[in-house]
């Protein structure tokens, strides 16, 4: 089938799906219905810039499938955003939600923009315009947005406010990842990073590794990377390498994560944090460490990097950090490197987003401990199911995780049948 869905990230999602569909023995004739998105919306967002000119930004929203409930997924503001990238991210969200047992299909959206190039006023105007253009296509029981790279709680608050103004009442359940003061949930801000660290702890138990004295390298120091770093440090793990889009640092003695956080909070990035620990970003991922956490962008581990990795655990906090070519290499290194695949590793975010949506719908709010206990419970359940499948069929962690997700969606489609 020829389609609008192209590009390296979409090809990666398609390639992974084909691999899993072969393993699940899904007939050729049923594959397109599972893979291709149900809807893809492309919009132009004009805004007035501070200098008086008008600029137009391209935005997208892709809703992958509607079989299990509304669609759910983040919103990315980044220069790389295109329909292929957004579609791949929506497809991964579907398998992730199904693996975690959430009643959602996957979605993703975004705007092709470097958010750092905008003033706060321009960012607010763009965020509001994006949501306003999306109003006909989203809703609390249709498609629920969340943050992703380049967006945050503030952007979600603007989305919620814009949608609510058009409805004439507050509709907090239209987005998740909002500030607690605007209907957000306790624990959402740190959920993805906490989930990453929780699953790393599970993997370490399984591998009989001691956190005290273990080392970790983290690529990306935004929402996910910074909270993962903080939590790992609290487990006694030494953070020896860290980077963001502006700087990269390495120090075998380890960094104080609270100081890094305070610096990034004050300066907006890690640039200028240290001159002594400056390091080549191309070499960061291949340094020796116990735990490697890519928490930034896709496709940073290709076949070449995969062959050089010197970690014991690869915890994929980012979406799609490992290419299918790298997977082939890592398959050969299965005994050396324990992978926590992205759709499991970063699922803490969507799990707590689901809790936020449930609380907003009921207007009944839980305490932080309740949110985090329920989060750990769902993560442990998904982790165990992946491990059982790995052992039963001697397959890779990624194939096992994706197979559970794909299987669930395939079965739901089969039992519901094809309308009309
Ligand atoms: P963010 O915008 O808060 O942070 C992204 C970080 O990555 C920033 O520190 C940025 O400087 C850094 N970065 C960007 N390009 C880089 C590069 N080339 N090298 C090193 N660092 C680079 O985004 P986030 O929400 O933390 O998301 C990070 C990843 O986690 C993305 O892949 C996202 O899809 C995924 N994810 C996020 C959530 C969530 O709840 N936020 C949930 C699941 C998955």
Short mmCIF file of C-alpha atoms and ligand atoms in Angstrom, two decimals:
data_model
loop_
_atom_site.label_atom_id
_atom_site.label_comp_id
_atom_site.label_asym_id
_atom_site.label_seq_id
_atom_site.Cartn_x
_atom_site.Cartn_y
_atom_site.Cartn_z
CA UNK A 1 0.00 0.00 0.00
CA UNK A 2 1.46 3.39 -0.95
CA UNK A 3 0.83 6.10 1.62
CA UNK A 4 1.76 9.51 2.98
CA UNK A 5 3.64 7.77 5.81
CA UNK A 6 7.33 7.86 4.90
CA UNK A 7 10.72 8.74 6.36
CA UNK A 8 13.31 6.94 8.47
CA UNK A 9 11.35 6.95 11.76
CA UNK A 10 8.20 5.59 10.13
CA UNK A 11 10.26 2.94 8.31
CA UNK A 12 11.65 1.94 11.69
CA UNK A 13 8.16 1.51 13.18
CA UNK A 14 7.05 -0.44 10.09
CA UNK A 15 10.14 -2.64 10.15
CA UNK A 16 9.67 -3.48 13.86
CA UNK A 17 5.98 -4.22 13.27
CA UNK A 18 6.77 -6.58 10.36
CA UNK A 19 9.24 -8.43 12.56
CA UNK A 20 6.65 -8.85 15.31
CA UNK A 21 3.85 -9.72 12.86
CA UNK A 22 6.07 -12.49 11.43
CA UNK A 23 6.65 -13.84 14.94
CA UNK A 24 2.91 -13.68 15.73
CA UNK A 25 2.13 -15.22 12.31
CA UNK A 26 -0.35 -12.46 11.48
CA UNK A 27 -1.61 -13.06 7.93
CA UNK A 28 -0.39 -10.52 5.32
CA UNK A 29 -3.97 -9.40 4.64
CA UNK A 30 -4.50 -8.31 8.25
CA UNK A 31 -1.30 -6.31 8.69
CA UNK A 32 -2.19 -2.99 7.02
CA UNK A 33 -5.27 -2.63 9.24
CA UNK A 34 -3.04 -2.92 12.29
CA UNK A 35 -0.18 -0.75 11.10
CA UNK A 36 -1.64 2.26 9.29
CA UNK A 37 -3.06 5.17 11.28
CA UNK A 38 -6.82 5.69 11.35
CA UNK A 39 -6.52 9.46 10.99
CA UNK A 40 -3.82 12.01 10.25
CA UNK A 41 -4.51 15.70 10.55
CA UNK A 42 -2.20 18.36 9.12
CA UNK A 43 -2.73 22.02 9.98
CA UNK A 44 -1.13 25.40 9.39
CA UNK A 45 -0.81 27.58 12.47
CA UNK A 46 -0.33 31.30 11.76
CA UNK A 47 0.81 33.46 14.68
CA UNK A 48 1.95 37.03 15.11
CA UNK A 49 5.61 37.23 16.11
CA UNK A 50 6.94 39.78 18.57
CA UNK A 51 8.59 41.68 15.67
CA UNK A 52 5.17 42.30 14.08
CA UNK A 53 5.54 39.73 11.31
CA UNK A 54 3.28 36.72 10.81
CA UNK A 55 4.78 33.25 10.73
CA UNK A 56 3.05 30.00 9.75
CA UNK A 57 4.02 26.71 11.42
CA UNK A 58 3.03 23.22 10.28
CA UNK A 59 1.35 21.01 12.85
CA UNK A 60 0.13 17.42 12.89
CA UNK A 61 -1.90 14.97 14.93
CA UNK A 62 -2.03 11.26 14.13
CA UNK A 63 -4.58 8.92 15.74
CA UNK A 64 -3.44 5.36 15.20
CA UNK A 65 -6.40 3.18 16.17
CA UNK A 66 -9.72 3.62 17.94
CA UNK A 67 -10.37 -0.03 18.81
CA UNK A 68 -9.77 0.05 22.58
CA UNK A 69 -10.97 3.54 23.48
CA UNK A 70 -9.90 7.14 22.84
CA UNK A 71 -6.44 7.79 21.46
CA UNK A 72 -3.75 9.14 23.75
CA UNK A 73 -0.36 10.63 23.11
CA UNK A 74 2.12 13.43 23.49
CA UNK A 75 2.70 16.64 21.60
CA UNK A 76 6.19 17.38 20.33
CA UNK A 77 7.54 20.80 19.42
CA UNK A 78 10.78 20.17 17.50
CA UNK A 79 12.36 21.01 14.15
CA UNK A 80 12.36 17.32 13.16
CA UNK A 81 8.58 16.90 13.41
CA UNK A 82 6.94 15.59 10.24
CA UNK A 83 4.06 13.27 9.45
CA UNK A 84 6.31 10.20 9.31
CA UNK A 85 7.88 10.84 12.72
CA UNK A 86 4.54 11.65 14.35
CA UNK A 87 2.93 8.52 12.84
CA UNK A 88 5.71 6.27 14.11
CA UNK A 89 5.37 7.75 17.58
CA UNK A 90 1.58 7.22 17.46
CA UNK A 91 2.05 3.57 16.46
CA UNK A 92 4.53 2.99 19.31
CA UNK A 93 2.03 4.58 21.70
CA UNK A 94 -0.56 2.00 20.65
CA UNK A 95 1.67 -0.96 21.50
CA UNK A 96 2.77 0.80 24.72
CA UNK A 97 -0.80 1.43 25.95
CA UNK A 98 -1.84 -2.12 25.08
CA UNK A 99 1.19 -3.57 26.89
CA UNK A 100 0.37 -1.52 30.01
CA UNK A 101 -3.29 -2.57 29.81
CA UNK A 102 -4.65 0.96 29.26
CA UNK A 103 -7.95 1.49 27.39
CA UNK A 104 -6.40 3.65 24.66
CA UNK A 105 -5.18 3.65 21.10
CA UNK A 106 -1.99 5.56 20.37
CA UNK A 107 -1.77 9.12 19.09
CA UNK A 108 0.92 11.72 18.69
CA UNK A 109 1.08 15.28 17.51
CA UNK A 110 3.47 18.10 17.08
CA UNK A 111 4.62 21.27 15.42
CA UNK A 112 7.69 21.67 13.26
CA UNK A 113 9.39 24.38 15.31
CA UNK A 114 12.39 24.97 17.52
CA UNK A 115 10.61 26.07 20.72
CA UNK A 116 13.84 27.65 22.02
CA UNK A 117 13.62 30.17 19.16
CA UNK A 118 10.27 31.54 20.39
CA UNK A 119 9.54 34.05 23.14
CA UNK A 120 7.12 32.94 25.87
CA UNK A 121 4.37 35.01 24.27
CA UNK A 122 4.98 33.45 20.85
CA UNK A 123 5.06 29.97 22.41
CA UNK A 124 1.73 30.61 24.12
CA UNK A 125 0.18 31.93 20.89
CA UNK A 126 1.43 28.91 18.94
CA UNK A 127 0.25 26.43 21.59
CA UNK A 128 -3.21 28.00 21.73
CA UNK A 129 -3.50 28.17 17.95
CA UNK A 130 -2.49 24.51 17.63
CA UNK A 131 -5.18 23.40 20.08
CA UNK A 132 -7.77 25.68 18.50
CA UNK A 133 -7.11 24.12 15.06
CA UNK A 134 -7.37 20.63 16.62
CA UNK A 135 -10.72 21.18 18.37
CA UNK A 136 -12.80 19.38 15.68
CA UNK A 137 -10.61 16.30 15.96
CA UNK A 138 -9.98 15.81 19.70
CA UNK A 139 -12.06 15.39 22.86
CA UNK A 140 -11.90 13.70 26.27
CA UNK A 141 -13.44 10.54 24.75
CA UNK A 142 -11.86 10.94 21.31
CA UNK A 143 -8.19 11.90 21.64
CA UNK A 144 -6.37 13.13 24.74
CA UNK A 145 -3.08 15.04 24.37
CA UNK A 146 -0.05 15.07 26.69
CA UNK A 147 3.44 16.61 26.74
CA UNK A 148 6.46 15.30 24.87
CA UNK A 149 9.77 16.78 23.74
CA UNK A 150 9.67 20.57 23.66
CA UNK A 151 6.35 20.87 25.54
CA UNK A 152 5.62 20.92 29.25
CA UNK A 153 2.98 21.49 31.95
CA UNK A 154 2.56 25.13 30.95
CA UNK A 155 1.82 24.21 27.32
CA UNK A 156 -0.73 21.64 28.54
CA UNK A 157 -2.39 24.32 30.69
CA UNK A 158 -2.68 26.59 27.61
CA UNK A 159 -4.14 23.66 25.60
CA UNK A 160 -6.69 22.94 28.33
CA UNK A 161 -7.62 26.59 28.72
CA UNK A 162 -8.08 27.07 24.96
CA UNK A 163 -10.27 23.97 24.60
CA UNK A 164 -12.28 24.96 27.70
CA UNK A 165 -12.89 28.52 26.43
CA UNK A 166 -14.48 27.09 23.29
CA UNK A 167 -16.67 24.71 25.32
CA UNK A 168 -17.71 27.40 27.79
CA UNK A 169 -16.70 25.27 30.79
CA UNK A 170 -13.54 23.80 32.26
CA UNK A 171 -12.70 20.51 30.55
CA UNK A 172 -9.61 19.39 32.46
CA UNK A 173 -9.80 15.85 31.03
CA UNK A 174 -8.93 17.07 27.51
CA UNK A 175 -5.17 16.90 28.19
CA UNK A 176 -2.89 15.25 30.72
CA UNK A 177 0.43 16.41 32.10
CA UNK A 178 -1.18 19.63 33.36
CA UNK A 179 -0.01 21.48 36.47
CA UNK A 180 -1.61 20.09 39.65
CA UNK A 181 -3.20 23.53 40.12
CA UNK A 182 -5.17 23.04 36.87
CA UNK A 183 -6.48 19.52 37.34
CA UNK A 184 -3.20 17.68 36.91
CA UNK A 185 -2.29 14.73 39.06
CA UNK A 186 0.31 14.36 41.74
CA UNK A 187 3.26 12.40 40.38
CA UNK A 188 2.79 13.07 36.64
CA UNK A 189 5.76 15.41 36.28
CA UNK A 190 8.21 12.79 37.50
CA UNK A 191 6.27 9.68 36.38
CA UNK A 192 8.25 8.77 33.26
CA UNK A 193 11.66 9.20 34.91
CA UNK A 194 10.51 7.39 38.07
CA UNK A 195 9.17 4.56 35.94
CA UNK A 196 12.47 4.30 34.07
CA UNK A 197 14.40 4.09 37.36
CA UNK A 198 11.90 1.58 38.82
CA UNK A 199 12.31 -0.76 35.85
CA UNK A 200 16.10 -0.39 36.00
CA UNK A 201 15.90 -1.51 39.64
CA UNK A 202 13.83 -4.53 38.55
CA UNK A 203 16.37 -5.40 35.87
CA UNK A 204 19.24 -5.05 38.36
CA UNK A 205 17.47 -7.42 40.77
CA UNK A 206 17.09 -9.93 37.97
CA UNK A 207 20.75 -9.60 37.01
CA UNK A 208 21.78 -9.63 40.69
CA UNK A 209 23.51 -6.27 40.35
CA UNK A 210 24.06 -4.05 43.35
CA UNK A 211 22.98 -0.39 42.86
CA UNK A 212 25.60 0.80 45.34
CA UNK A 213 28.66 1.58 43.22
CA UNK A 214 26.89 1.02 39.91
CA UNK A 215 27.30 3.70 37.24
CA UNK A 216 24.90 5.31 34.77
CA UNK A 217 25.13 7.55 31.71
CA UNK A 218 22.14 9.63 30.70
CA UNK A 219 21.62 11.29 27.31
CA UNK A 220 19.04 14.07 27.53
CA UNK A 221 18.36 16.10 30.65
CA UNK A 222 14.77 17.21 30.14
CA UNK A 223 11.71 15.92 31.94
CA UNK A 224 12.51 12.23 31.54
CA UNK A 225 16.31 12.27 31.79
CA UNK A 226 16.50 14.57 34.81
CA UNK A 227 13.95 12.67 36.94
CA UNK A 228 15.49 9.34 35.95
CA UNK A 229 18.91 10.68 36.99
CA UNK A 230 17.56 11.94 40.31
CA UNK A 231 15.86 8.66 41.14
CA UNK A 232 18.85 6.55 40.09
CA UNK A 233 21.12 8.70 42.27
CA UNK A 234 18.72 8.13 45.16
CA UNK A 235 19.15 4.39 44.62
CA UNK A 236 22.90 4.88 45.14
CA UNK A 237 23.86 4.79 41.46
CA UNK A 238 26.65 7.14 40.33
CA UNK A 239 25.77 9.33 37.32
CA UNK A 240 29.07 9.51 35.43
CA UNK A 241 27.86 10.98 32.13
CA UNK A 242 25.12 13.40 31.16
CA UNK A 243 24.23 15.47 28.12
CA UNK A 244 21.58 17.68 26.56
CA UNK A 245 21.35 19.38 23.16
CA UNK A 246 23.82 22.08 24.28
CA UNK A 247 26.53 20.22 26.22
CA UNK A 248 27.93 16.84 27.19
CA UNK A 249 29.84 15.98 30.39
CA UNK A 250 31.66 12.92 31.66
CA UNK A 251 33.31 12.38 35.05
CA UNK A 252 34.10 8.90 36.44
CA UNK A 253 33.70 10.33 39.95
CA UNK A 254 30.07 11.13 39.24
CA UNK A 255 27.92 14.28 39.22
CA UNK A 256 25.70 15.67 41.92
CA UNK A 257 22.28 15.46 40.26
CA UNK A 258 20.65 18.10 42.44
CA UNK A 259 23.32 20.62 41.43
CA UNK A 260 22.85 19.70 37.76
CA UNK A 261 19.10 20.12 38.14
CA UNK A 262 19.43 23.49 39.83
CA UNK A 263 21.82 24.65 37.08
CA UNK A 264 19.57 23.46 34.24
CA UNK A 265 16.55 25.01 35.97
CA UNK A 266 18.29 28.38 36.26
CA UNK A 267 19.98 28.49 32.83
CA UNK A 268 17.49 26.51 30.72
CA UNK A 269 20.15 23.97 29.69
CA UNK A 270 23.42 22.37 30.82
CA UNK A 271 25.58 24.71 28.72
CA UNK A 272 28.37 26.24 30.80
CA UNK A 273 27.95 23.86 33.75
CA UNK A 274 31.59 22.74 33.68
CA UNK A 275 34.70 23.18 31.58
CA UNK A 276 36.74 20.31 33.11
CA UNK A 277 34.13 17.59 32.48
CA UNK A 278 33.30 18.61 28.87
CA UNK A 279 33.10 15.52 26.67
CA UNK A 280 32.54 14.52 23.02
CA UNK A 281 28.78 13.82 22.66
CA UNK A 282 29.47 11.25 19.92
CA UNK A 283 31.47 9.19 22.41
CA UNK A 284 29.13 9.42 25.41
CA UNK A 285 26.93 6.41 24.65
CA UNK A 286 29.86 4.06 24.13
CA UNK A 287 31.60 4.73 27.44
CA UNK A 288 31.78 1.86 29.92
CA UNK A 289 28.92 1.98 32.46
CA UNK A 290 26.41 -0.34 34.09
CA UNK A 291 23.32 1.51 32.90
CA UNK A 292 22.90 3.51 29.73
CA UNK A 293 19.80 5.71 29.47
CA UNK A 294 19.11 7.40 26.13
CA UNK A 295 16.45 9.95 27.13
CA UNK A 296 16.46 12.41 24.23
CA UNK A 297 15.70 11.59 20.59
CA UNK A 298 15.21 8.68 18.18
CA UNK A 299 17.81 6.64 16.31
CA UNK A 300 20.88 7.51 18.41
CA UNK A 301 21.95 3.85 18.63
CA UNK A 302 22.68 2.55 15.15
CA UNK A 303 24.47 -0.69 14.25
CA UNK A 304 27.90 0.92 14.71
CA UNK A 305 27.09 2.33 18.17
CA UNK A 306 25.37 -0.94 19.15
CA UNK A 307 28.53 -2.90 18.43
CA UNK A 308 30.53 -0.54 20.68
CA UNK A 309 28.15 -0.29 23.65
CA UNK A 310 29.80 -1.12 26.97
CA UNK A 311 26.76 -1.13 29.27
CA UNK A 312 25.06 -4.00 31.09
CA UNK A 313 21.55 -2.48 30.96
CA UNK A 314 20.20 -0.36 28.11
CA UNK A 315 17.15 1.46 29.44
CA UNK A 316 15.35 3.10 26.51
CA UNK A 317 13.76 6.12 28.14
CA UNK A 318 13.39 7.92 24.79
CA UNK A 319 11.05 6.66 22.10
CA UNK A 320 12.79 4.78 19.32
CA UNK A 321 16.44 5.34 20.31
CA UNK A 322 17.59 2.04 18.76
CA UNK A 323 17.39 1.35 15.01
CA UNK A 324 16.36 -2.07 13.64
CA UNK A 325 19.96 -2.50 12.35
CA UNK A 326 21.20 -1.91 15.89
CA UNK A 327 18.62 -4.41 17.16
CA UNK A 328 20.15 -7.06 14.92
CA UNK A 329 23.56 -6.38 16.53
CA UNK A 330 22.09 -6.32 20.04
CA UNK A 331 20.32 -9.62 19.36
CA UNK A 332 23.78 -11.16 19.02
CA UNK A 333 24.80 -9.49 22.29
CA UNK A 334 21.68 -10.63 24.20
CA UNK A 335 23.66 -12.21 27.02
CA UNK A 336 25.83 -9.11 27.52
CA UNK A 337 23.22 -6.31 27.31
CA UNK A 338 19.81 -6.40 28.99
CA UNK A 339 17.44 -4.09 27.08
CA UNK A 340 14.42 -2.47 28.66
CA UNK A 341 12.60 -1.60 25.43
CA UNK A 342 11.11 1.87 25.01
CA UNK A 343 7.44 0.87 25.03
CA UNK A 344 7.99 -0.67 28.45
CA UNK A 345 10.76 1.59 29.80
CA UNK A 346 9.03 4.96 29.38
CA UNK A 347 5.45 3.75 29.89
CA UNK A 348 5.30 5.38 33.35
CA UNK A 349 4.35 8.63 31.60
CA UNK A 350 1.25 7.36 29.86
CA UNK A 351 0.28 5.23 32.86
CA UNK A 352 0.14 8.26 35.14
CA UNK A 353 -1.49 10.27 32.33
CA UNK A 354 -4.20 7.61 32.36
CA UNK A 355 -4.55 8.07 36.13
CA UNK A 356 -4.84 11.83 35.59
CA UNK A 357 -7.60 11.36 32.98
CA UNK A 358 -9.51 8.97 35.27
CA UNK A 359 -9.26 11.41 38.19
CA UNK A 360 -10.37 14.35 36.02
CA UNK A 361 -13.37 12.42 34.68
CA UNK A 362 -14.42 11.53 38.22
CA UNK A 363 -13.29 14.79 39.85
CA UNK A 364 -11.87 12.60 42.60
CA UNK A 365 -8.18 13.07 43.27
CA UNK A 366 -5.64 10.63 44.69
CA UNK A 367 -2.67 11.23 46.93
CA UNK A 368 0.86 10.96 45.48
CA UNK A 369 1.56 7.67 47.27
CA UNK A 370 -1.56 6.14 45.76
CA UNK A 371 -0.58 7.31 42.27
CA UNK A 372 2.96 5.97 42.60
CA UNK A 373 1.89 2.63 44.13
CA UNK A 374 -0.54 2.05 41.29
CA UNK A 375 2.20 3.06 38.82
CA UNK A 376 4.68 0.54 40.23
CA UNK A 377 2.02 -2.14 40.18
CA UNK A 378 1.27 -1.69 36.46
CA UNK A 379 4.98 -1.44 35.58
CA UNK A 380 5.81 -4.62 37.50
CA UNK A 381 2.97 -6.43 35.81
CA UNK A 382 4.11 -5.38 32.32
CA UNK A 383 7.77 -6.17 33.13
CA UNK A 384 6.89 -9.67 34.34
CA UNK A 385 4.72 -10.41 31.32
CA UNK A 386 7.55 -9.36 29.00
CA UNK A 387 10.04 -11.57 30.88
CA UNK A 388 7.70 -14.57 30.79
CA UNK A 389 7.30 -14.21 27.02
CA UNK A 390 11.05 -13.78 26.49
CA UNK A 391 11.72 -17.01 28.35
CA UNK A 392 8.85 -18.96 26.80
CA UNK A 393 9.74 -18.19 23.18
CA UNK A 394 13.45 -17.27 23.42
CA UNK A 395 12.84 -13.90 21.75
CA UNK A 396 14.33 -10.45 22.32
CA UNK A 397 12.87 -8.14 24.96
CA UNK A 398 11.66 -5.75 22.25
CA UNK A 399 9.86 -8.43 20.25
CA UNK A 400 8.26 -9.77 23.44
CA UNK A 401 7.04 -6.33 24.57
CA UNK A 402 5.74 -5.36 21.15
CA UNK A 403 4.14 -8.76 20.60
CA UNK A 404 2.06 -8.40 23.77
CA UNK A 405 0.86 -4.97 22.59
CA UNK A 406 0.24 -5.92 18.95
CA UNK A 407 -1.50 -9.14 19.96
CA UNK A 408 -3.91 -7.29 22.23
CA UNK A 409 -4.89 -4.80 19.51
CA UNK A 410 -5.17 -7.59 16.91
CA UNK A 411 -7.45 -9.62 19.16
CA UNK A 412 -9.67 -6.63 19.93
CA UNK A 413 -10.03 -5.90 16.20
CA UNK A 414 -10.80 -9.56 15.49
CA UNK A 415 -13.51 -9.82 18.14
CA UNK A 416 -15.12 -6.48 17.25
CA UNK A 417 -15.11 -7.41 13.54
CA UNK A 418 -15.09 -5.03 10.60
CA UNK A 419 -17.89 -2.44 10.32
CA UNK A 420 -20.21 -2.43 8.36
P1 LIG B 1 12.27 17.33 27.02
O1 LIG B 1 12.03 18.28 25.91
O2 LIG B 1 11.83 17.66 28.38
O3 LIG B 1 13.84 17.00 27.08
C1 LIG B 1 14.56 16.53 25.99
C2 LIG B 1 16.02 16.56 26.38
O4 LIG B 1 16.79 15.97 25.33
C3 LIG B 1 16.56 17.98 26.58
O5 LIG B 1 17.44 17.98 27.67
C4 LIG B 1 17.31 18.23 25.27
O6 LIG B 1 18.33 19.19 25.43
C5 LIG B 1 17.87 16.86 25.03
N1 LIG B 1 18.32 16.63 23.67
C6 LIG B 1 17.70 16.94 22.50
N2 LIG B 1 18.46 16.58 21.47
C7 LIG B 1 19.58 16.02 22.00
C8 LIG B 1 20.76 15.46 21.45
N3 LIG B 1 20.94 15.39 20.13
N4 LIG B 1 21.69 14.97 22.30
C9 LIG B 1 21.53 15.03 23.64
N5 LIG B 1 20.43 15.56 24.21
C10 LIG B 1 19.48 16.05 23.39
O7 LIG B 1 11.64 15.93 26.52
P2 LIG B 1 11.21 14.70 27.40
O8 LIG B 1 9.77 14.85 27.68
O9 LIG B 1 12.19 14.49 28.49
O10 LIG B 1 11.33 13.52 26.32
C11 LIG B 1 12.55 12.84 26.07
C12 LIG B 1 12.25 11.54 25.36
O11 LIG B 1 11.38 10.74 26.18
C13 LIG B 1 11.53 11.66 24.03
O12 LIG B 1 11.93 10.61 23.18
C14 LIG B 1 10.08 11.46 24.40
O13 LIG B 1 9.30 11.02 23.29
C15 LIG B 1 10.22 10.40 25.44
N6 LIG B 1 9.08 10.28 26.37
C16 LIG B 1 8.69 11.34 27.14
C17 LIG B 1 7.64 11.18 28.02
C18 LIG B 1 7.21 12.27 28.96
O14 LIG B 1 6.39 12.00 29.85
N7 LIG B 1 7.71 13.48 28.84
C19 LIG B 1 6.97 9.95 28.12
C20 LIG B 1 7.40 8.89 27.33
C21 LIG B 1 8.46 9.08 26.46
#
